[in-house]
Coordinates of C-alpha atoms in Angstrom, one line a residue:
Chain A
M2 CA 77.1 121.6 68.2
D3 CA 74.3 120.9 70.2
T4 CA 75.0 121.8 73.7
S5 CA 71.5 121.7 75.5
H6 CA 72.4 118.1 77.1
L7 CA 75.4 119.8 78.7
N8 CA 75.3 120.3 82.3
L9 CA 77.5 123.7 83.2
P10 CA 77.5 123.5 87.0
D11 CA 78.7 119.6 86.9
L12 CA 81.0 120.8 84.0
G13 CA 82.7 123.1 86.1
L14 CA 83.1 120.9 89.0
F15 CA 84.6 118.2 86.7
A16 CA 86.8 121.1 84.9
I17 CA 88.3 122.5 88.7
I18 CA 88.8 118.6 89.9
A19 CA 90.4 117.4 86.9
G20 CA 92.8 120.3 86.4
V21 CA 94.0 120.3 90.1
A22 CA 94.4 116.5 89.3
A23 CA 96.2 117.1 86.6
L24 CA 98.5 119.6 87.8
A25 CA 99.5 117.6 90.9
A26 CA 100.3 114.8 88.4
I27 CA 102.7 117.2 86.6
G28 CA 104.0 118.1 90.3
V29 CA 104.7 114.7 91.1
V30 CA 107.3 114.3 88.2
A31 CA 108.6 117.7 88.3
F32 CA 109.2 118.8 91.6
P33 CA 112.8 117.8 93.0
N34 CA 111.9 117.4 96.6
A35 CA 110.4 113.7 97.3
V36 CA 108.3 114.7 100.3
R37 CA 106.8 117.6 98.1
S38 CA 106.7 114.6 95.2
A39 CA 104.7 112.5 97.4
L40 CA 102.4 115.2 98.7
C41 CA 101.4 115.9 94.9
L42 CA 100.5 112.0 94.4
V43 CA 98.3 112.4 97.4
V44 CA 96.7 115.5 96.1
N45 CA 96.0 113.7 92.9
F46 CA 94.5 110.4 94.6
F47 CA 92.3 112.6 96.5
M48 CA 91.1 114.8 93.5
L49 CA 90.3 110.9 91.6
A50 CA 88.7 110.4 94.5
F51 CA 86.4 113.5 94.4
L52 CA 86.0 112.5 90.5
Y53 CA 84.4 109.1 91.3
F54 CA 82.2 111.0 94.0
T55 CA 80.9 113.7 91.1
L56 CA 80.1 110.3 89.1
N57 CA 77.8 108.8 91.9
C58 CA 80.6 106.1 92.4
E59 CA 81.0 106.9 96.1
M60 CA 82.1 103.3 97.2
L61 CA 85.3 103.5 94.5
G62 CA 85.8 107.0 95.5
I63 CA 86.3 106.0 99.5
T64 CA 88.1 103.0 98.7
Q65 CA 90.4 104.9 96.7
I66 CA 91.1 107.0 99.8
V67 CA 91.3 104.5 102.4
V68 CA 93.7 102.4 100.4
Y69 CA 95.9 105.1 98.6
T70 CA 95.5 108.2 100.3
G71 CA 95.1 106.9 104.0
A72 CA 97.3 104.0 103.7
I73 CA 99.8 103.6 101.0
M74 CA 101.1 106.9 100.5
V75 CA 101.0 107.0 104.3
L76 CA 103.8 104.3 104.4
F77 CA 105.6 106.0 101.0
L78 CA 106.0 109.3 103.4
F79 CA 107.1 107.0 106.3
V80 CA 110.1 105.6 104.4
I81 CA 111.0 108.7 102.2
M82 CA 111.4 110.4 105.9
L83 CA 113.1 107.5 107.1
L84 CA 115.4 107.2 104.1
N85 CA 116.6 110.6 104.2
L86 CA 117.8 111.0 100.6
G87 CA 119.8 114.1 101.3
A88 CA 120.1 117.3 99.2
P89 CA 117.8 117.7 96.0
Q90 CA 120.6 118.3 93.8
A91 CA 121.7 114.9 94.5
L92 CA 118.8 113.4 93.0
L93 CA 118.7 115.7 89.6
E94 CA 119.5 113.2 86.9
R95 CA 122.5 114.0 84.3
K96 CA 121.0 115.6 81.1
D97 CA 121.5 113.4 78.0
L98 CA 119.2 111.6 75.6
K99 CA 117.3 109.6 77.7
W100 CA 114.4 112.2 77.3
V101 CA 114.1 111.8 74.0
G102 CA 113.4 108.3 74.0
G103 CA 110.9 108.9 77.3
T104 CA 109.1 111.6 75.2
I105 CA 108.7 109.0 72.3
F106 CA 107.5 106.3 74.4
G107 CA 105.3 108.4 76.4
A108 CA 103.4 109.9 72.9
A109 CA 103.2 106.3 72.1
L110 CA 101.4 105.6 74.9
L111 CA 99.1 108.5 75.1
G112 CA 98.0 107.5 71.5
L113 CA 97.6 103.4 72.4
I114 CA 95.9 104.2 75.4
G115 CA 93.8 107.3 73.2
S116 CA 92.6 105.5 70.8
Q117 CA 90.9 102.1 73.0
V118 CA 89.5 104.9 75.2
M119 CA 88.3 107.7 72.9
T120 CA 86.1 105.6 70.8
P121 CA 83.8 103.9 73.3
L122 CA 83.3 107.2 75.1
Q123 CA 81.9 108.9 71.7
N124 CA 78.4 110.2 71.9
I125 CA 77.9 109.6 75.8
M126 CA 75.7 112.2 76.7
E127 CA 75.0 111.1 80.9
P128 CA 78.3 111.2 82.7
R129 CA 76.8 109.5 85.7
A130 CA 76.4 105.7 86.5
E131 CA 73.2 104.7 88.1
A132 CA 72.3 105.6 91.6
T133 CA 72.6 101.8 92.7
F134 CA 75.9 101.2 90.4
G135 CA 78.8 100.5 92.7
S136 CA 77.2 100.6 96.0
P137 CA 78.4 98.4 98.7
Q138 CA 75.6 95.8 98.5
S139 CA 76.1 95.3 94.6
V140 CA 79.7 95.3 94.9
G141 CA 79.2 92.6 97.8
L142 CA 76.9 90.7 95.9
T143 CA 78.9 90.3 92.8
L144 CA 82.0 89.8 94.9
F145 CA 80.3 86.9 96.4
S146 CA 78.2 85.5 93.8
E147 CA 80.1 86.0 90.5
Y148 CA 83.5 86.7 91.6
L149 CA 83.7 84.3 94.7
Y150 CA 86.5 82.3 93.0
P151 CA 89.0 85.0 91.9
F152 CA 87.8 86.8 95.4
E153 CA 89.0 83.9 97.2
I154 CA 92.2 83.6 95.2
V155 CA 93.2 87.0 95.5
S156 CA 92.5 87.0 99.7
I157 CA 94.9 83.8 99.8
L158 CA 97.6 85.7 97.0
L159 CA 97.6 88.7 100.3
M160 CA 97.8 86.1 103.0
I161 CA 100.8 84.8 101.4
G162 CA 102.1 88.2 101.0
I163 CA 101.6 89.2 104.9
V164 CA 103.0 85.6 106.0
G165 CA 105.9 86.2 103.6
S166 CA 106.7 89.9 104.7
I167 CA 106.8 88.7 108.3
L168 CA 109.4 86.0 107.3
L169 CA 111.4 88.4 105.8
A170 CA 111.9 90.8 108.8
K171 CA 112.5 87.9 111.3
R172 CA 115.1 86.9 109.1
R173 CA 116.8 90.1 109.2
M174 CA 116.5 90.6 112.9
G175 CA 117.5 87.0 113.9
Chain B
M10 CA 62.3 135.6 101.1
L11 CA 60.9 131.6 101.0
D12 CA 59.1 132.5 98.1
W13 CA 61.8 133.5 96.3
Y14 CA 64.0 130.6 97.8
H15 CA 61.5 128.3 96.3
H16 CA 61.4 129.5 93.1
Q17 CA 65.1 128.9 92.8
S18 CA 66.5 126.1 90.7
P19 CA 66.5 122.8 92.6
V20 CA 70.8 122.3 92.2
F21 CA 71.1 126.0 94.1
Q22 CA 68.7 125.0 96.9
D23 CA 70.6 121.8 97.3
V24 CA 73.6 123.8 97.8
V25 CA 72.3 126.5 100.1
N26 CA 70.9 123.5 102.2
A27 CA 74.0 121.6 102.5
L28 CA 75.8 124.4 103.5
G29 CA 73.3 125.2 106.1
R30 CA 73.8 121.8 107.2
V31 CA 77.8 122.3 107.4
L32 CA 77.4 125.6 109.5
L33 CA 75.0 123.6 111.9
F34 CA 77.7 121.2 112.7
L35 CA 81.0 123.4 112.6
L36 CA 79.6 126.5 114.5
P37 CA 78.8 124.4 117.5
V38 CA 81.7 122.1 117.3
L39 CA 84.2 125.3 117.0
M40 CA 82.2 127.4 120.0
L41 CA 82.5 124.0 122.0
V42 CA 86.1 123.5 121.6
P43 CA 86.8 126.5 124.5
G44 CA 84.2 124.6 126.9
C45 CA 86.2 121.4 126.5
I46 CA 89.6 123.0 127.6
W47 CA 87.9 124.3 130.2
W48 CA 86.2 121.2 131.2
E49 CA 89.5 119.0 130.9
R50 CA 91.8 121.7 132.9
R51 CA 88.8 121.6 135.9
F52 CA 87.7 118.0 135.8
L53 CA 91.6 117.1 135.4
S54 CA 92.6 119.2 138.2
W55 CA 89.5 117.6 140.5
M56 CA 90.9 114.3 139.7
Q57 CA 94.4 115.1 140.5
D58 CA 93.5 116.8 143.8
R59 CA 94.3 120.4 143.1
I60 CA 91.9 123.4 142.4
G61 CA 92.9 124.4 138.9
P62 CA 92.2 127.2 137.0
N63 CA 89.3 129.0 138.8
R64 CA 89.8 132.9 138.7
V65 CA 89.4 134.4 135.3
G66 CA 86.3 136.2 135.4
T67 CA 86.0 137.2 138.8
L68 CA 83.7 139.9 139.5
P69 CA 85.0 142.8 141.4
K70 CA 83.2 143.6 145.2
S71 CA 81.6 146.8 143.9
N72 CA 78.8 147.9 145.6
K73 CA 77.2 148.6 142.2
L74 CA 76.6 145.0 141.5
P75 CA 73.9 143.1 143.0
A76 CA 74.5 141.1 146.3
F77 CA 74.9 137.6 145.2
L78 CA 76.8 138.6 142.4
R79 CA 79.9 140.3 144.3
G80 CA 83.1 138.4 144.1
R81 CA 81.9 135.5 142.3
S82 CA 84.5 133.6 140.4
F83 CA 81.7 131.5 138.1
W84 CA 84.4 128.1 138.6
G85 CA 87.0 130.2 135.9
L86 CA 84.4 129.8 133.1
L87 CA 86.5 132.8 130.9
Q88 CA 89.4 130.9 131.4
P89 CA 89.4 130.2 127.4
I90 CA 89.1 133.3 126.5
A91 CA 92.1 134.4 129.0
D92 CA 93.9 131.3 126.7
G93 CA 92.8 132.4 123.8
V94 CA 94.0 135.7 124.3
K95 CA 97.5 134.8 125.4
L96 CA 97.9 132.6 122.1
F97 CA 97.1 135.2 119.8
F98 CA 99.7 137.8 120.9
K99 CA 102.4 135.3 121.8
E100 CA 105.5 136.0 119.6
D101 CA 105.0 134.0 116.6
I102 CA 108.5 132.4 116.1
T103 CA 109.3 130.8 112.5
P104 CA 112.5 128.7 112.5
T105 CA 114.7 129.8 109.9
S106 CA 115.7 126.3 108.3
I107 CA 112.2 125.0 107.3
D108 CA 110.2 123.9 104.9
R109 CA 108.0 127.0 104.5
T110 CA 105.3 125.6 102.6
I111 CA 104.9 122.4 104.3
Y112 CA 105.3 124.3 107.6
F113 CA 102.4 126.8 106.8
F114 CA 100.5 124.0 105.3
A115 CA 100.4 121.2 108.2
P116 CA 98.0 122.7 110.8
A117 CA 95.5 123.3 108.2
V118 CA 95.9 119.8 107.6
A119 CA 95.8 119.0 110.9
L120 CA 92.6 120.7 111.2
F121 CA 90.8 119.3 108.3
P122 CA 90.0 115.7 109.3
A123 CA 88.7 116.7 112.3
F124 CA 85.8 118.6 111.3
A125 CA 85.0 116.2 108.1
L126 CA 84.8 113.5 109.9
G127 CA 81.5 114.9 111.6
G128 CA 80.1 114.7 107.6
V129 CA 78.2 111.6 108.4
L130 CA 77.0 112.0 111.7
P131 CA 73.2 112.2 112.7
F132 CA 72.6 114.1 115.7
G133 CA 69.0 113.9 115.3
P134 CA 66.1 111.5 114.1
D135 CA 65.8 111.1 110.5
W136 CA 62.4 112.0 110.1
G137 CA 60.2 115.1 110.6
P138 CA 61.9 118.6 110.8
Y139 CA 65.1 117.5 111.5
K140 CA 65.7 115.1 108.3
N141 CA 66.9 118.3 106.5
L142 CA 69.2 119.5 109.2
T143 CA 71.0 116.6 109.7
P144 CA 73.1 114.3 108.7
I145 CA 75.3 117.0 106.4
A146 CA 75.6 114.0 104.2
D147 CA 73.9 110.5 104.6
V148 CA 75.8 108.2 102.1
N149 CA 75.3 104.9 101.9
I150 CA 79.4 104.2 102.9
G151 CA 78.9 106.2 106.3
V152 CA 81.4 103.8 107.9
L153 CA 83.9 103.6 105.2
Y154 CA 83.7 107.4 104.9
M155 CA 84.7 107.7 108.7
L156 CA 87.6 105.1 108.4
A157 CA 88.8 107.2 105.5
I158 CA 89.1 110.4 107.2
S159 CA 90.1 109.6 110.2
S160 CA 93.2 107.5 108.5
L161 CA 93.5 111.6 106.6
G162 CA 94.7 112.9 110.5
V163 CA 98.1 111.3 110.1
Y164 CA 99.0 113.6 107.4
G165 CA 99.1 117.0 109.8
V166 CA 101.3 115.6 112.3
V167 CA 103.7 113.6 110.0
L168 CA 104.2 116.9 107.8
A169 CA 104.5 119.1 110.6
G170 CA 107.2 117.0 112.0
Y171 CA 109.2 116.6 108.5
A172 CA 108.8 120.4 107.7
S173 CA 110.0 121.5 111.2
N174 CA 113.4 120.2 110.2
N175 CA 114.2 119.3 113.9
K176 CA 114.7 115.8 115.2
Y177 CA 112.4 115.3 117.9
S178 CA 109.5 116.7 115.6
L179 CA 110.7 114.2 113.2
M180 CA 110.5 111.5 115.4
G181 CA 107.3 112.5 116.8
G182 CA 105.9 112.6 113.5
L183 CA 107.0 109.0 112.4
R184 CA 106.0 107.8 115.8
A185 CA 102.3 109.2 115.0
S186 CA 102.6 107.7 111.3
A187 CA 103.2 103.8 113.0
Q188 CA 100.9 104.5 115.7
L189 CA 98.0 105.6 113.6
I190 CA 98.5 103.0 111.1
S191 CA 98.4 100.3 113.9
Y192 CA 95.4 101.4 115.5
E193 CA 93.4 102.1 112.5
L194 CA 93.3 98.2 111.7
A195 CA 91.4 97.1 114.7
M196 CA 89.1 100.2 114.9
G197 CA 88.4 99.2 111.3
M198 CA 87.5 95.7 112.2
S199 CA 85.7 96.7 115.4
L200 CA 83.6 98.6 113.2
A201 CA 83.1 96.1 111.1
C202 CA 81.6 93.9 113.2
I203 CA 78.8 96.1 113.8
V204 CA 78.2 96.6 110.2
L205 CA 78.1 92.9 109.9
A206 CA 75.6 92.5 112.7
N207 CA 73.6 95.5 111.3
G208 CA 73.8 94.7 107.4
S209 CA 74.1 98.4 106.4
L210 CA 77.1 101.1 106.2
K211 CA 74.7 104.5 107.2
L212 CA 74.8 105.8 110.4
T213 CA 70.9 106.7 110.4
D214 CA 70.1 103.0 109.8
M215 CA 72.7 101.9 112.5
V216 CA 70.9 104.6 114.7
D217 CA 67.6 102.8 113.7
A218 CA 68.6 99.5 114.5
Q219 CA 69.9 100.6 117.9
R220 CA 65.8 101.6 118.2
Q221 CA 64.7 98.1 117.8
P222 CA 63.9 95.9 120.9
L223 CA 66.8 94.7 122.9
W224 CA 68.5 91.4 122.0
G225 CA 65.0 91.0 119.8
A226 CA 63.2 90.0 123.0
V227 CA 62.5 92.5 125.8
P228 CA 60.1 95.1 124.1
F229 CA 60.5 98.3 126.0
L230 CA 64.5 98.4 125.9
Q231 CA 66.5 99.9 123.0
N232 CA 69.0 97.9 121.5
W233 CA 72.4 99.8 122.2
F234 CA 75.1 97.8 120.4
I235 CA 77.2 98.6 123.3
F236 CA 74.5 96.2 125.4
T237 CA 74.9 93.1 122.9
P238 CA 77.9 90.9 124.0
Y239 CA 79.6 91.6 120.4
G240 CA 78.9 95.0 120.5
F241 CA 80.3 95.6 124.0
V242 CA 84.1 93.8 122.9
S243 CA 83.6 96.1 120.0
A244 CA 83.0 99.2 122.0
V245 CA 86.1 98.7 124.2
I246 CA 88.4 98.1 121.1
F247 CA 86.9 101.1 119.6
L248 CA 87.2 103.0 123.1
I249 CA 91.2 102.3 123.1
C250 CA 91.9 102.8 119.4
M251 CA 89.9 106.1 119.2
T252 CA 92.4 107.4 122.3
A253 CA 95.1 106.3 119.9
E254 CA 93.7 108.0 116.7
T255 CA 93.4 111.4 118.6
N256 CA 97.1 111.0 120.3
R257 CA 95.7 111.3 123.8
A258 CA 97.1 110.3 127.2
P259 CA 98.3 107.1 127.2
F260 CA 99.1 106.9 123.6
D261 CA 100.3 110.6 123.1
L262 CA 103.5 109.2 122.4
P263 CA 103.8 111.3 119.4
E264 CA 104.3 114.7 121.7
A265 CA 105.8 113.0 124.7
E266 CA 107.5 115.9 126.8
N267 CA 109.7 113.9 128.5
E268 CA 111.3 112.1 125.5
L269 CA 110.7 114.3 122.5
I270 CA 110.2 118.3 123.8
A271 CA 106.5 118.3 122.5
G272 CA 107.1 116.1 119.6
Y273 CA 105.6 117.2 116.1
H274 CA 104.4 120.6 117.3
T275 CA 107.7 121.7 119.3
E276 CA 108.4 124.4 116.8
Y277 CA 105.1 125.7 116.2
S278 CA 104.1 128.7 118.3
S279 CA 101.1 131.1 118.9
M280 CA 97.9 130.6 116.6
K281 CA 100.0 128.0 114.7
F282 CA 100.4 125.9 117.8
A283 CA 96.7 126.7 119.0
V284 CA 95.2 125.3 115.6
F285 CA 96.7 121.9 116.4
F286 CA 95.4 122.2 119.8
M287 CA 91.7 122.7 118.5
G288 CA 91.9 120.2 115.7
E289 CA 92.9 117.9 118.7
Y290 CA 89.8 119.1 120.9
A291 CA 87.7 118.8 117.8
A292 CA 88.7 115.4 117.1
M293 CA 88.1 114.1 120.2
F294 CA 84.4 115.6 120.1
V295 CA 83.8 113.9 116.9
F296 CA 85.3 110.7 117.8
S297 CA 83.1 110.9 120.6
G298 CA 80.2 111.7 118.3
V299 CA 80.7 108.4 116.2
F300 CA 81.2 106.5 119.4
A301 CA 77.8 107.6 120.9
T302 CA 76.4 107.1 117.1
V303 CA 77.5 103.3 116.5
F304 CA 77.6 102.0 120.6
L305 CA 75.0 104.5 122.3
G306 CA 71.9 104.6 120.7
G307 CA 72.8 108.0 118.8
W308 CA 70.4 110.8 119.4
N309 CA 68.2 109.0 122.0
A310 CA 68.2 110.2 125.5
L311 CA 67.6 106.6 127.2
P312 CA 67.6 103.2 126.2
I313 CA 63.7 102.9 126.7
R314 CA 61.5 102.4 123.5
W315 CA 58.4 104.7 124.4
E316 CA 56.6 103.2 121.5
A317 CA 56.1 100.6 123.6
L318 CA 55.2 101.6 126.9
G319 CA 51.6 102.4 125.7
D320 CA 50.2 105.8 124.9
S321 CA 49.7 107.0 128.1
M322 CA 50.0 111.2 128.4
I323 CA 53.4 111.1 130.5
V324 CA 54.7 108.4 127.9
E325 CA 53.9 110.6 125.0
K326 CA 55.6 113.8 126.6
L327 CA 58.5 111.7 127.3
A328 CA 58.6 110.4 124.1
G329 CA 58.3 114.0 122.8
L330 CA 61.2 115.1 124.7
N331 CA 63.3 112.2 123.8
Y332 CA 62.3 113.5 119.8
W333 CA 62.9 117.5 120.2
L334 CA 65.6 117.7 122.4
A335 CA 67.6 115.2 120.0
P336 CA 70.7 117.1 119.6
L337 CA 70.8 118.3 123.3
W338 CA 71.1 114.5 123.9
F339 CA 73.9 113.5 121.2
V340 CA 76.1 116.5 122.4
G341 CA 75.5 115.3 126.2
K342 CA 76.9 111.6 124.6
C343 CA 79.6 113.8 123.5
A344 CA 80.2 115.6 126.8
I345 CA 80.4 112.1 128.5
G346 CA 82.8 110.9 125.8
I347 CA 85.4 113.8 126.5
S348 CA 85.1 113.3 129.9
A349 CA 86.3 109.6 129.5
Y350 CA 88.6 110.6 127.7
I351 CA 90.2 113.0 130.6
W352 CA 89.7 109.8 133.2
I353 CA 91.8 108.1 131.1
R354 CA 94.4 110.6 131.0
A355 CA 94.3 111.2 134.3
T356 CA 94.5 107.3 135.5
L357 CA 96.7 105.8 133.0
P358 CA 100.1 106.2 132.6
R359 CA 102.0 106.8 129.3
L360 CA 102.5 103.2 127.6
R361 CA 106.3 102.7 126.4
Y362 CA 106.8 102.1 122.6
D363 CA 106.9 98.5 122.2
Q364 CA 103.7 98.2 124.5
L365 CA 102.0 100.2 122.1
M366 CA 102.7 98.5 119.4
S367 CA 102.2 95.3 120.6
L368 CA 98.8 96.4 122.5
G369 CA 97.6 97.0 118.7
W370 CA 99.0 94.6 117.0
K371 CA 99.1 91.3 119.7
S372 CA 96.0 92.2 121.3
L373 CA 93.4 94.4 119.9
L374 CA 93.5 93.3 116.1
P375 CA 93.1 89.4 117.2
L376 CA 90.3 90.4 119.4
A377 CA 88.5 92.4 117.0
T378 CA 89.0 89.6 114.3
G379 CA 87.9 87.0 116.6
N380 CA 85.1 89.3 117.1
F381 CA 84.1 89.7 113.7
I382 CA 83.9 85.6 113.2
V383 CA 82.0 85.5 116.5
V384 CA 79.3 88.0 114.7
A385 CA 79.1 86.1 111.7
L386 CA 78.6 82.8 113.6
W387 CA 75.8 84.6 115.4
I388 CA 74.1 85.4 111.9
L389 CA 74.6 82.2 110.9
M390 CA 73.0 80.3 113.6
T391 CA 70.2 83.1 114.1
R392 CA 69.3 82.6 110.4
V393 CA 69.5 78.8 110.9
Y394 CA 68.5 77.9 113.9
G395 CA 66.4 80.8 115.4
P396 CA 67.1 83.7 118.0
G397 CA 67.9 81.8 120.9
A398 CA 70.4 79.2 119.3
G399 CA 72.2 82.5 118.2
W400 CA 72.9 84.2 121.3
I401 CA 74.2 81.2 123.0
S402 CA 76.7 80.7 120.2
A403 CA 77.7 84.0 120.0
V404 CA 78.5 84.1 124.0
V405 CA 80.1 80.2 123.8
A406 CA 82.0 81.6 120.9
L407 CA 83.1 84.6 122.8
L408 CA 84.1 83.0 125.8
I409 CA 86.2 80.4 123.4
V410 CA 88.0 83.3 121.6
F411 CA 89.0 85.1 125.5
A412 CA 90.2 81.8 126.2
I413 CA 92.3 81.2 123.3
Y414 CA 93.5 85.0 123.5
A415 CA 94.3 84.2 127.3
S416 CA 96.3 81.1 126.9
V417 CA 97.9 82.6 124.0
L418 CA 99.0 85.6 126.1
R419 CA 100.2 83.3 129.0
Y420 CA 102.2 81.2 126.6
G421 CA 103.8 84.3 124.9
K422 CA 104.6 85.7 128.5
M423 CA 106.3 82.4 129.1
A424 CA 108.3 82.2 125.8
S425 CA 109.6 86.0 125.5
K426 CA 113.4 85.9 126.5
E427 CA 113.2 89.7 126.4
M428 CA 111.5 90.0 130.0
A429 CA 115.1 89.4 131.5
H430 CA 116.2 93.0 130.0
R431 CA 112.8 94.9 131.1
E432 CA 114.0 94.7 135.0
V433 CA 114.3 97.5 137.3
R434 CA 117.6 98.2 138.4
L435 CA 117.4 100.3 141.4
I436 CA 120.1 101.5 143.8
D437 CA 119.6 99.9 147.2
P438 CA 121.4 102.8 149.8
A439 CA 122.3 99.9 152.6
T440 CA 124.5 98.0 149.9
R441 CA 125.4 101.0 148.1
G442 CA 125.3 98.7 144.9
V443 CA 122.9 98.1 142.5
N444 CA 120.5 95.2 143.0
L445 CA 118.3 93.2 140.1
V446 CA 114.3 94.0 141.1
K447 CA 111.7 91.9 139.2
P448 CA 109.2 94.0 138.0
E449 CA 106.8 91.9 140.3
A450 CA 108.6 92.4 143.4
E451 CA 108.3 96.2 143.2
G452 CA 105.2 96.5 145.2
A453 CA 106.6 94.4 147.9
A454 CA 110.0 96.2 148.1

């Protein structure tokens, strides 16, 4: 196998970041404590952002941190702490045949996604995007020219979501 | 040595350069933190008309010293060292029923964003020898990076509050998360105005834009964003939001001592508390740096365009001074920002929780959004009708925004029925009964 195109420092960096991300992802489902699971998810999102950085996609990576790590996960933690889920033992599930079905469906999903993703990834030697790909300028230009209608429709959808949540909160209070 | 260095691989050189830049930023910030603490204690005591710590480091009145040094105290400058020694040798109490991993992890998480935020701040010109020294990373997403990192600041506080297994700590953590999320929005909107006006997220571009002629019209003054109408509104909003983001008075509800003991750091002692303390001061320093970079012209000493003043000897000297001492001017602006923090702390009483929320959501966010629309209008008018029409429309639109805001505020005050519950109850010694005193009549009574 020809290894001359492999950039070893990059590969090492990728191995570290991807390894931590995978461990954190396992931790999300493995920890019995809800707060620790949420923290593992935070680490996972963070590592994902670092992966985007190594691929020259700073904009995507930073959006990942702003939206998921900085906003959504903070709210998750907030809700978990407010709910006060109680002892971890109460959250343990009963051992029954659910895990067999889960394993089968998980393997099927892995095979499905793998078969679709692996083929286009064959023989790709340059792992990075071009420097201008995904920069704020190009993202802005694409959003406001080619995808203007989807963008506006999404913004209206978000507005409806905000107004709806205010309405729900008010009704509960009054 | 240099020769050997230049023969190494470019990747190695990049890594070493980057590490050097990180150290050049981190070490000064770390060293300035004790100075900040000393300055806060002395400045605050001066504002509160008391003396403050002025004794540590007093020299003895011995004959071996020169006469002018005998018994001098140097304004207690060594006080931070004494504080540090005290914190080191205090008994480190770890409560028993805590979540141990998260408890030890939380101070580190609190410290990280404070330092990481400085990664994109340019403390010198981006040409000449300073180009390789600053900023640590001149990425094309600078402002977004700052927002992302400052949004991580909440984790340290929330985790500390949760792991302590103490109701007051948990309350502090929950308050902090609600507060930081609320004020992040207004902060993002106020920065977005500047980004929109400037057309770039890069902080070095932002400083360059502030070196252009003032309002595009006055050639010998620099266009610092705080001098533009929309920039001034943004600056005020940003200043309030950065005080809230660093949990400083009057927004220090997460550690309000008369309600929550010490809030999220109640269960932390000795060095672990010192790390929280250090993180707060480093965050103050770095946020002041952000304010200086975005609104106060970055590393420029004065808003004067030296290159437009002709090329006489003295102008050239002053321009050189402005250029070569750039990091000094930048740190000076940070010092002004920290003094403003202390001044605000000495002046304003702590907000009540509902006041904090309504200030963030009902005042700052609509104002910042209105300001954003004004900037968009200004750009449109400037592009279509030229700069004069642009400025006039911007000022008029800002006045309209303020008028709408003021009328909405008055309407809201008239409509709110809760005001009746907020009257102050005072016990009147003359009647020996409880009288209801309206808040506005308090001064007269």
